[in-house]
mmCIF file of C-alpha atoms and ligand atoms in Angstrom:
data_model
loop_
_atom_site.group_PDB
_atom_site.id
_atom_site.type_symbol
_atom_site.label_atom_id
_atom_site.label_comp_id
_atom_site.label_asym_id
_atom_site.label_seq_id
_atom_site.Cartn_x
_atom_site.Cartn_y
_atom_site.Cartn_z
ATOM 1 C CA MET A 1 -207.081 -94.041 -13.820
ATOM 2 C CA ALA A 2 -203.393 -95.329 -12.872
ATOM 3 C CA HIS A 3 -201.723 -96.379 -10.196
ATOM 4 C CA THR A 4 -198.138 -95.649 -8.911
ATOM 5 C CA LEU A 5 -196.202 -97.011 -6.019
ATOM 6 C CA VAL A 6 -192.698 -95.189 -4.674
ATOM 7 C CA ILE A 7 -190.886 -96.236 -1.777
ATOM 8 C CA HIS A 8 -187.790 -95.831 0.252
ATOM 9 C CA GLY A 9 -185.119 -96.936 2.644
ATOM 10 C CA GLY A 10 -182.924 -94.051 3.315
ATOM 11 C CA ALA A 11 -180.532 -91.772 1.372
ATOM 12 C CA GLY A 12 -177.277 -90.751 2.746
ATOM 13 C CA ASN A 13 -173.780 -91.936 1.432
ATOM 14 C CA ILE A 14 -174.710 -94.890 -0.721
ATOM 15 C CA THR A 15 -172.076 -95.665 -3.090
ATOM 16 C CA PRO A 16 -171.014 -98.881 -4.518
ATOM 17 C CA ALA A 17 -167.570 -98.849 -2.440
ATOM 18 C CA MET A 18 -169.605 -99.194 0.250
ATOM 19 C CA MET A 19 -172.422 -101.877 -1.200
ATOM 20 C CA SER A 20 -170.749 -105.744 -1.319
ATOM 21 C CA LYS A 21 -172.748 -108.047 -3.373
ATOM 22 C CA GLU A 22 -174.647 -109.639 -0.531
ATOM 23 C CA ASP A 23 -175.652 -106.524 0.449
ATOM 24 C CA GLU A 24 -177.143 -105.385 -2.929
ATOM 25 C CA GLN A 25 -178.807 -108.412 -2.535
ATOM 26 C CA ALA A 26 -180.155 -107.602 1.303
ATOM 27 C CA TYR A 27 -181.442 -104.310 0.009
ATOM 28 C CA THR A 28 -182.951 -105.565 -3.365
ATOM 29 C CA GLU A 29 -184.821 -108.283 -1.998
ATOM 30 C CA GLY A 30 -185.883 -105.885 0.932
ATOM 31 C CA LEU A 31 -187.435 -103.030 -1.429
ATOM 32 C CA GLN A 32 -188.561 -105.291 -3.472
ATOM 33 C CA ALA A 33 -190.679 -107.506 -1.133
ATOM 34 C CA ALA A 34 -192.436 -103.993 0.362
ATOM 35 C CA LEU A 35 -193.331 -103.008 -2.756
ATOM 36 C CA ASN A 36 -194.518 -106.126 -4.005
ATOM 37 C CA LYS A 37 -196.292 -105.981 -0.997
ATOM 38 C CA GLY A 38 -197.790 -102.109 -1.300
ATOM 39 C CA TYR A 39 -198.330 -102.826 -5.091
ATOM 40 C CA ASP A 40 -200.489 -105.760 -4.965
ATOM 41 C CA ILE A 41 -202.849 -104.019 -2.934
ATOM 42 C CA LEU A 42 -203.061 -101.013 -5.924
ATOM 43 C CA ALA A 43 -203.663 -103.604 -8.076
ATOM 44 C CA LYS A 44 -206.147 -105.087 -6.905
ATOM 45 C CA GLY A 45 -208.293 -101.462 -6.900
ATOM 46 C CA GLY A 46 -207.408 -100.884 -3.302
ATOM 47 C CA ALA A 47 -206.566 -97.628 -1.299
ATOM 48 C CA ALA A 48 -203.464 -95.616 -1.631
ATOM 49 C CA MET A 49 -203.022 -95.569 2.142
ATOM 50 C CA ASP A 50 -203.307 -99.597 2.591
ATOM 51 C CA ALA A 51 -200.551 -100.125 0.327
ATOM 52 C CA VAL A 52 -197.933 -97.043 1.638
ATOM 53 C CA VAL A 53 -198.923 -98.667 5.164
ATOM 54 C CA ALA A 54 -198.327 -102.630 3.782
ATOM 55 C CA ALA A 55 -195.516 -101.670 2.373
ATOM 56 C CA ILE A 56 -193.859 -99.686 5.360
ATOM 57 C CA THR A 57 -194.459 -102.178 7.293
ATOM 58 C CA VAL A 58 -192.521 -105.242 5.789
ATOM 59 C CA LEU A 59 -189.817 -102.314 5.437
ATOM 60 C CA GLU A 60 -190.259 -102.018 9.239
ATOM 61 C CA ASP A 61 -189.886 -105.675 9.999
ATOM 62 C CA ASN A 62 -186.227 -105.907 8.659
ATOM 63 C CA PRO A 63 -183.520 -105.284 10.538
ATOM 64 C CA ILE A 64 -181.515 -103.627 7.409
ATOM 65 C CA PHE A 65 -183.413 -101.189 7.594
ATOM 66 C CA ASN A 66 -183.748 -97.928 10.389
ATOM 67 C CA ALA A 67 -187.625 -98.002 11.437
ATOM 68 C CA GLY A 68 -189.145 -100.124 13.876
ATOM 69 C CA ARG A 69 -187.229 -103.354 14.141
ATOM 70 C CA GLY A 70 -184.024 -102.109 12.894
ATOM 71 C CA ALA A 71 -184.057 -98.792 14.591
ATOM 72 C CA VAL A 72 -180.789 -97.002 15.634
ATOM 73 C CA PHE A 73 -179.412 -96.500 19.204
ATOM 74 C CA THR A 74 -180.016 -92.780 20.978
ATOM 75 C CA LYS A 75 -177.613 -91.474 23.701
ATOM 76 C CA LYS A 76 -179.051 -93.415 26.248
ATOM 77 C CA GLY A 77 -178.719 -96.609 23.846
ATOM 78 C CA LEU A 78 -182.551 -96.924 23.916
ATOM 79 C CA ASN A 79 -184.591 -96.950 20.285
ATOM 80 C CA GLU A 80 -187.029 -94.188 20.104
ATOM 81 C CA MET A 81 -189.176 -93.879 17.078
ATOM 82 C CA ASP A 82 -190.824 -91.510 14.792
ATOM 83 C CA ALA A 83 -193.777 -92.116 12.482
ATOM 84 C CA ALA A 84 -196.716 -90.386 10.311
ATOM 85 C CA VAL A 85 -199.319 -90.922 7.643
ATOM 86 C CA MET A 86 -201.536 -88.720 5.488
ATOM 87 C CA ASN A 87 -204.254 -89.516 3.645
ATOM 88 C CA GLY A 88 -204.695 -87.297 0.376
ATOM 89 C CA LYS A 89 -208.046 -87.425 0.034
ATOM 90 C CA THR A 90 -209.618 -86.188 3.196
ATOM 91 C CA LEU A 91 -205.876 -84.435 4.606
ATOM 92 C CA GLY A 92 -206.328 -86.238 7.661
ATOM 93 C CA ALA A 93 -203.194 -87.549 9.349
ATOM 94 C CA GLY A 94 -201.411 -89.178 12.141
ATOM 95 C CA ALA A 95 -198.068 -89.273 13.765
ATOM 96 C CA ILE A 96 -196.218 -90.329 16.613
ATOM 97 C CA ALA A 97 -192.283 -89.131 18.168
ATOM 98 C CA GLY A 98 -190.241 -91.194 20.315
ATOM 99 C CA VAL A 99 -192.245 -94.278 20.543
ATOM 100 C CA ARG A 100 -190.268 -97.439 22.216
ATOM 101 C CA ASN A 101 -191.098 -100.684 21.872
ATOM 102 C CA ILE A 102 -193.760 -100.726 19.269
ATOM 103 C CA LYS A 103 -193.172 -103.205 16.601
ATOM 104 C CA ASN A 104 -194.870 -101.587 13.947
ATOM 105 C CA PRO A 105 -194.759 -97.535 14.454
ATOM 106 C CA ILE A 106 -196.333 -96.879 10.899
ATOM 107 C CA ALA A 107 -199.902 -98.991 11.726
ATOM 108 C CA LEU A 108 -199.884 -96.810 15.162
ATOM 109 C CA ALA A 109 -199.457 -93.389 13.639
ATOM 110 C CA ARG A 110 -202.484 -94.801 11.430
ATOM 111 C CA GLU A 111 -204.430 -95.794 14.153
ATOM 112 C CA VAL A 112 -204.038 -92.162 15.754
ATOM 113 C CA MET A 113 -205.486 -90.717 12.596
ATOM 114 C CA ASP A 114 -208.139 -92.952 12.584
ATOM 115 C CA HIS A 115 -209.204 -93.389 16.317
ATOM 116 C CA SER A 116 -207.320 -91.363 18.777
ATOM 117 C CA GLY A 117 -208.670 -87.317 18.092
ATOM 118 C CA HIS A 118 -205.323 -86.079 17.462
ATOM 119 C CA VAL A 119 -202.877 -85.706 14.570
ATOM 120 C CA PHE A 120 -199.718 -86.060 16.908
ATOM 121 C CA LEU A 121 -198.844 -88.325 20.163
ATOM 122 C CA SER A 122 -195.499 -88.638 21.337
ATOM 123 C CA GLY A 123 -193.401 -90.695 24.191
ATOM 124 C CA LYS A 124 -195.320 -92.129 27.244
ATOM 125 C CA GLY A 125 -198.791 -90.267 25.865
ATOM 126 C CA ALA A 126 -198.700 -92.591 22.519
ATOM 127 C CA SER A 127 -197.500 -95.679 24.564
ATOM 128 C CA GLU A 128 -200.723 -95.599 26.995
ATOM 129 C CA PHE A 129 -202.673 -94.941 23.261
ATOM 130 C CA ALA A 130 -201.151 -97.813 21.566
ATOM 131 C CA LEU A 131 -201.573 -100.139 24.654
ATOM 132 C CA SER A 132 -205.201 -98.827 24.840
ATOM 133 C CA ARG A 133 -205.335 -100.234 21.395
ATOM 134 C CA GLY A 134 -203.908 -103.428 21.706
ATOM 135 C CA PHE A 135 -200.888 -102.747 20.385
ATOM 136 C CA THR A 136 -198.194 -105.653 19.868
ATOM 137 C CA GLN A 137 -195.547 -104.484 21.896
ATOM 138 C CA GLU A 138 -191.878 -106.074 21.682
ATOM 139 C CA PRO A 139 -189.195 -106.365 24.233
ATOM 140 C CA ASP A 140 -185.784 -104.278 23.828
ATOM 141 C CA GLU A 141 -184.376 -107.418 22.397
ATOM 142 C CA TYR A 142 -186.109 -107.647 19.544
ATOM 143 C CA PHE A 143 -184.826 -103.746 18.060
ATOM 144 C CA PHE A 144 -181.744 -105.059 19.373
ATOM 145 C CA ASN A 145 -179.051 -104.927 16.194
ATOM 146 C CA LYS A 146 -175.456 -105.720 16.640
ATOM 147 C CA LEU A 147 -174.238 -103.409 13.815
ATOM 148 C CA ARG A 148 -176.221 -100.841 15.236
ATOM 149 C CA TYR A 149 -175.062 -101.384 18.240
ATOM 150 C CA ASP A 150 -171.608 -101.077 17.111
ATOM 151 C CA GLN A 151 -172.235 -97.317 14.994
ATOM 152 C CA TRP A 152 -173.431 -95.970 18.381
ATOM 153 C CA VAL A 153 -170.936 -97.222 20.791
ATOM 154 C CA GLU A 154 -168.329 -95.385 18.458
ATOM 155 C CA ILE A 155 -170.096 -92.157 18.796
ATOM 156 C CA ARG A 156 -171.743 -92.562 22.350
ATOM 157 C CA ASP A 157 -169.485 -90.589 24.673
ATOM 158 C CA SER A 158 -169.232 -87.889 21.762
ATOM 159 C CA ASP A 159 -171.287 -84.936 21.188
ATOM 160 C CA PHE A 160 -172.005 -86.511 17.517
ATOM 161 C CA TYR A 161 -175.378 -87.671 15.558
ATOM 162 C CA GLN A 162 -175.617 -88.823 12.393
ATOM 163 C CA LEU A 163 -177.701 -90.670 9.878
ATOM 164 C CA ASP A 164 -176.847 -94.547 9.891
ATOM 165 C CA HIS A 165 -175.932 -94.671 6.495
ATOM 166 C CA LYS A 166 -173.463 -91.501 6.498
ATOM 167 C CA ALA A 167 -169.573 -91.795 6.615
ATOM 168 C CA ASP A 168 -168.961 -88.951 8.470
ATOM 169 C CA ASN A 169 -170.939 -86.868 10.870
ATOM 170 C CA LEU A 170 -172.709 -83.735 11.335
ATOM 171 C CA LYS A 171 -170.096 -82.051 13.006
ATOM 172 C CA GLY A 172 -167.734 -82.668 10.681
ATOM 173 C CA ALA A 173 -165.417 -85.079 12.693
ATOM 174 C CA PRO A 174 -163.619 -87.975 10.685
ATOM 175 C CA ALA A 175 -165.363 -90.700 9.988
ATOM 176 C CA PRO A 176 -166.570 -92.859 12.832
ATOM 177 C CA ASN A 177 -167.490 -95.597 10.751
ATOM 178 C CA PRO A 178 -167.115 -95.330 6.954
ATOM 179 C CA ASP A 179 -169.398 -98.516 6.503
ATOM 180 C CA HIS A 180 -172.911 -97.037 7.502
ATOM 181 C CA LYS A 181 -175.916 -98.464 5.216
ATOM 182 C CA PHE A 182 -179.061 -98.605 6.649
ATOM 183 C CA GLY A 183 -182.202 -96.250 6.555
ATOM 184 C CA THR A 184 -185.194 -94.339 7.116
ATOM 185 C CA VAL A 185 -187.969 -95.750 5.199
ATOM 186 C CA GLY A 186 -191.164 -93.980 3.755
ATOM 187 C CA ALA A 187 -194.063 -94.977 0.686
ATOM 188 C CA VAL A 188 -196.169 -92.683 -1.201
ATOM 189 C CA ALA A 189 -198.485 -94.257 -4.062
ATOM 190 C CA CYS A 190 -201.935 -92.836 -5.888
ATOM 191 C CA ASP A 191 -204.320 -95.729 -6.168
ATOM 192 C CA GLU A 192 -206.707 -96.055 -8.766
ATOM 193 C CA GLN A 193 -209.217 -93.709 -8.052
ATOM 194 C CA GLY A 194 -206.562 -90.503 -8.052
ATOM 195 C CA ASN A 195 -206.076 -90.848 -4.234
ATOM 196 C CA LEU A 196 -202.814 -89.936 -2.882
ATOM 197 C CA ALA A 197 -201.123 -90.994 0.302
ATOM 198 C CA ALA A 198 -197.411 -91.009 2.267
ATOM 199 C CA GLY A 199 -195.854 -92.286 5.220
ATOM 200 C CA THR A 200 -192.423 -92.479 6.750
ATOM 201 C CA SER A 201 -190.709 -94.222 9.230
ATOM 202 C CA THR A 202 -187.758 -93.935 11.214
ATOM 203 C CA GLY A 203 -185.461 -94.927 13.987
ATOM 204 C CA GLY A 204 -184.153 -91.416 13.581
ATOM 205 C CA MET A 205 -180.390 -90.203 14.232
ATOM 206 C CA THR A 206 -177.965 -92.838 15.784
ATOM 207 C CA ASN A 207 -177.027 -91.330 19.297
ATOM 208 C CA LYS A 208 -179.668 -88.325 18.985
ATOM 209 C CA ARG A 209 -180.499 -86.717 22.597
ATOM 210 C CA PHE A 210 -182.845 -84.649 24.283
ATOM 211 C CA GLY A 211 -185.739 -86.503 22.978
ATOM 212 C CA ARG A 212 -185.040 -84.821 19.618
ATOM 213 C CA ILE A 213 -187.676 -85.859 16.601
ATOM 214 C CA GLY A 214 -186.689 -85.699 13.410
ATOM 215 C CA ASP A 215 -188.754 -84.052 10.127
ATOM 216 C CA SER A 216 -190.354 -87.660 9.621
ATOM 217 C CA PRO A 217 -193.424 -87.587 11.595
ATOM 218 C CA VAL A 218 -193.770 -83.780 11.261
ATOM 219 C CA ILE A 219 -196.794 -83.490 8.865
ATOM 220 C CA GLY A 220 -195.600 -81.040 6.082
ATOM 221 C CA ALA A 221 -192.090 -81.196 7.049
ATOM 222 C CA GLY A 222 -190.899 -84.960 6.147
ATOM 223 C CA THR A 223 -194.268 -86.495 5.210
ATOM 224 C CA TYR A 224 -197.286 -84.557 3.358
ATOM 225 C CA ALA A 225 -200.331 -85.435 1.149
ATOM 226 C CA ASN A 226 -203.017 -83.848 -0.562
ATOM 227 C CA ASN A 227 -205.336 -85.340 -3.420
ATOM 228 C CA ALA A 228 -204.503 -81.621 -5.090
ATOM 229 C CA THR A 229 -200.827 -81.553 -5.453
ATOM 230 C CA CYS A 230 -198.946 -84.764 -5.045
ATOM 231 C CA ALA A 231 -197.601 -87.312 -1.664
ATOM 232 C CA ILE A 232 -194.214 -86.681 -0.135
ATOM 233 C CA SER A 233 -192.032 -88.741 2.282
ATOM 234 C CA CYS A 234 -188.732 -87.648 2.543
ATOM 235 C CA THR A 235 -185.326 -88.990 3.858
ATOM 236 C CA GLY A 236 -182.246 -87.300 4.956
ATOM 237 C CA HIS A 237 -181.182 -85.219 8.035
ATOM 238 C CA GLY A 238 -183.912 -84.152 9.427
ATOM 239 C CA GLU A 239 -183.029 -80.688 10.945
ATOM 240 C CA PRO A 240 -182.522 -79.313 7.814
ATOM 241 C CA PHE A 241 -185.632 -80.561 6.386
ATOM 242 C CA ILE A 242 -187.838 -79.258 9.432
ATOM 243 C CA GLN A 243 -186.569 -75.994 8.880
ATOM 244 C CA SER A 244 -187.371 -76.244 5.320
ATOM 245 C CA VAL A 245 -190.529 -77.865 5.649
ATOM 246 C CA VAL A 246 -189.643 -79.884 2.424
ATOM 247 C CA ALA A 247 -193.012 -81.751 1.883
ATOM 248 C CA HIS A 248 -195.518 -78.903 1.922
ATOM 249 C CA ASP A 249 -193.547 -76.540 0.732
ATOM 250 C CA ILE A 250 -193.148 -79.035 -2.878
ATOM 251 C CA SER A 251 -196.876 -79.221 -2.407
ATOM 252 C CA CYS A 252 -196.476 -75.466 -2.772
ATOM 253 C CA LEU A 253 -195.196 -75.162 -5.721
ATOM 254 C CA LEU A 254 -197.418 -76.924 -7.684
ATOM 255 C CA GLU A 255 -200.894 -75.352 -6.180
ATOM 256 C CA TYR A 256 -199.688 -72.204 -6.169
ATOM 257 C CA LYS A 257 -197.037 -72.063 -9.185
ATOM 258 C CA GLY A 258 -198.598 -74.707 -11.276
ATOM 259 C CA LEU A 259 -194.894 -76.332 -11.016
ATOM 260 C CA SER A 260 -194.748 -80.396 -12.524
ATOM 261 C CA LEU A 261 -193.617 -82.645 -9.626
ATOM 262 C CA GLN A 262 -190.269 -82.656 -11.108
ATOM 263 C CA GLU A 263 -189.631 -79.246 -10.550
ATOM 264 C CA ALA A 264 -190.843 -78.597 -7.687
ATOM 265 C CA CYS A 265 -188.584 -81.484 -6.214
ATOM 266 C CA ASP A 266 -185.956 -80.153 -7.895
ATOM 267 C CA ILE A 267 -186.045 -76.905 -6.574
ATOM 268 C CA VAL A 268 -186.564 -78.013 -2.840
ATOM 269 C CA VAL A 269 -183.955 -80.411 -2.561
ATOM 270 C CA LYS A 270 -181.216 -79.249 -5.256
ATOM 271 C CA ASP A 271 -181.152 -75.791 -4.423
ATOM 272 C CA LYS A 272 -183.294 -74.559 -1.342
ATOM 273 C CA LEU A 273 -181.866 -77.860 0.921
ATOM 274 C CA VAL A 274 -177.914 -77.848 -0.467
ATOM 275 C CA LYS A 275 -177.924 -74.136 0.856
ATOM 276 C CA ILE A 276 -179.011 -74.464 4.001
ATOM 277 C CA GLY A 277 -177.000 -78.051 4.444
ATOM 278 C CA GLY A 278 -179.952 -80.297 3.704
ATOM 279 C CA GLU A 279 -178.391 -83.825 2.858
ATOM 280 C CA GLY A 280 -180.892 -86.502 1.645
ATOM 281 C CA GLY A 281 -184.169 -86.961 -0.534
ATOM 282 C CA VAL A 282 -188.092 -87.257 -1.086
ATOM 283 C CA ILE A 283 -189.726 -89.841 -2.992
ATOM 284 C CA ALA A 284 -193.218 -88.124 -4.507
ATOM 285 C CA VAL A 285 -196.132 -89.221 -6.810
ATOM 286 C CA ASP A 286 -198.995 -86.922 -7.968
ATOM 287 C CA SER A 287 -202.671 -87.604 -8.603
ATOM 288 C CA LYS A 288 -201.538 -88.340 -12.589
ATOM 289 C CA ALA A 289 -199.527 -90.891 -11.065
ATOM 290 C CA ASN A 290 -195.890 -89.812 -12.098
ATOM 291 C CA GLY A 291 -193.965 -90.954 -9.738
ATOM 292 C CA LEU A 292 -189.718 -90.146 -8.866
ATOM 293 C CA PHE A 293 -187.368 -89.982 -6.605
ATOM 294 C CA CYS A 294 -185.201 -87.024 -5.863
ATOM 295 C CA PHE A 295 -182.269 -86.759 -3.825
ATOM 296 C CA ASN A 296 -179.160 -84.513 -3.494
ATOM 297 C CA SER A 297 -176.881 -86.955 -1.752
ATOM 298 C CA ALA A 298 -174.608 -89.949 -3.179
ATOM 299 C CA GLY A 299 -178.091 -92.113 -2.983
ATOM 300 C CA MET A 300 -181.132 -93.490 -1.955
ATOM 301 C CA TYR A 301 -182.749 -97.253 -1.165
ATOM 302 C CA ARG A 302 -185.826 -96.455 -3.798
ATOM 303 C CA ALA A 303 -188.037 -98.783 -5.621
ATOM 304 C CA MET A 304 -190.936 -97.861 -7.739
ATOM 305 C CA LYS A 305 -193.645 -99.573 -9.403
ATOM 306 C CA ASN A 306 -196.644 -98.007 -11.448
ATOM 307 C CA SER A 307 -199.637 -99.591 -13.625
ATOM 308 C CA GLU A 308 -197.761 -98.548 -16.800
ATOM 309 C CA GLY A 309 -195.242 -101.363 -16.440
ATOM 310 C CA ILE A 310 -192.181 -99.613 -14.962
ATOM 311 C CA GLU A 311 -190.560 -101.381 -12.302
ATOM 312 C CA GLU A 312 -187.341 -99.995 -10.349
ATOM 313 C CA VAL A 313 -185.392 -100.962 -7.774
ATOM 314 C CA ALA A 314 -182.310 -98.513 -7.311
ATOM 315 C CA TYR A 315 -179.480 -96.992 -4.714
ATOM 316 C CA TYR A 316 -176.809 -94.976 -6.509
ATOM 317 C CA GLY A 317 -176.578 -91.469 -7.552
HETATM 318 N N1 LIG B 401 -185.147 -87.864 8.335
HETATM 319 C C1 LIG B 401 -184.525 -88.721 9.678
HETATM 320 C C2 LIG B 401 -184.446 -87.772 10.483
HETATM 321 O O1 LIG B 401 -183.866 -87.128 10.552
HETATM 322 C C3 LIG B 401 -183.508 -89.951 9.625
HETATM 323 C C4 LIG B 401 -183.221 -90.018 8.159
HETATM 324 O O2 LIG B 401 -183.732 -90.342 6.985
HETATM 325 O O3 LIG B 401 -182.781 -91.437 8.020
HETATM 326 O O4 LIG B 401 -184.999 -88.430 11.561
#
């Protein structure tokens, strides 16, 4: 059997004009480190779920990505994180939403899957569960990031909220900061046994309010895995991704219509999502270890490595 790991670090208005050489180097190194960590597990015959969590953990620890340490600020100036994992073999899933001070939300999502008896925990309850399982908590300062803070300060007195790497906000007002370049993270993998796994972790959208939750932790919307079809992790403007149930819709097109992974992703990302104004993209892998990226935004931070010798790190469309 073949094996493949695909990862993303967010999609949005990512163009050569907004990336300096230093930025490109930082993203290349950040994505490559996560890819190597996860792929080593697959290359040694390890499980897809272990590879997904390992890769995402590296991205969460790197402040240039909007997840874990680099999570964006909410309307109240807090960092509230969402994450999910799904195991394609068992259809087991774990997710957390609106959690604070958790160093690695993806590990907590996996813990929910393995040890909570539930699928989806939120806010204080998720924190209680984390404490009961001995999870590392970090102080607010650990999550402080000057660039993210400045992005938030520029729009905190408005009703706007935005992707942290998007040049204009979601109500169409002039771009408050044309230099946004960070993103949500995710990984999908197919291991030697043909088992699939998916995971996604995010700080959500800058200036989000009222306990807003995006698509990332919603099983079937931002994250989904099923050995019978594919594993998907999404990134982009979460509201349309929830409305379109993106990840499960792609899986259904494989299962019920017999489409290829590429055909299914193209229909959902480049047609259905576009029609309701959903900007962003997906990473995907099927049970034959075919991996791909698909996005309707200017760019997506992304990387892929497989047992056929393909290795790729890219940003632009
Ligand atoms: N999809 C995420 C959310 O809406 C944001 C992102 O992908 O950057 O919370």
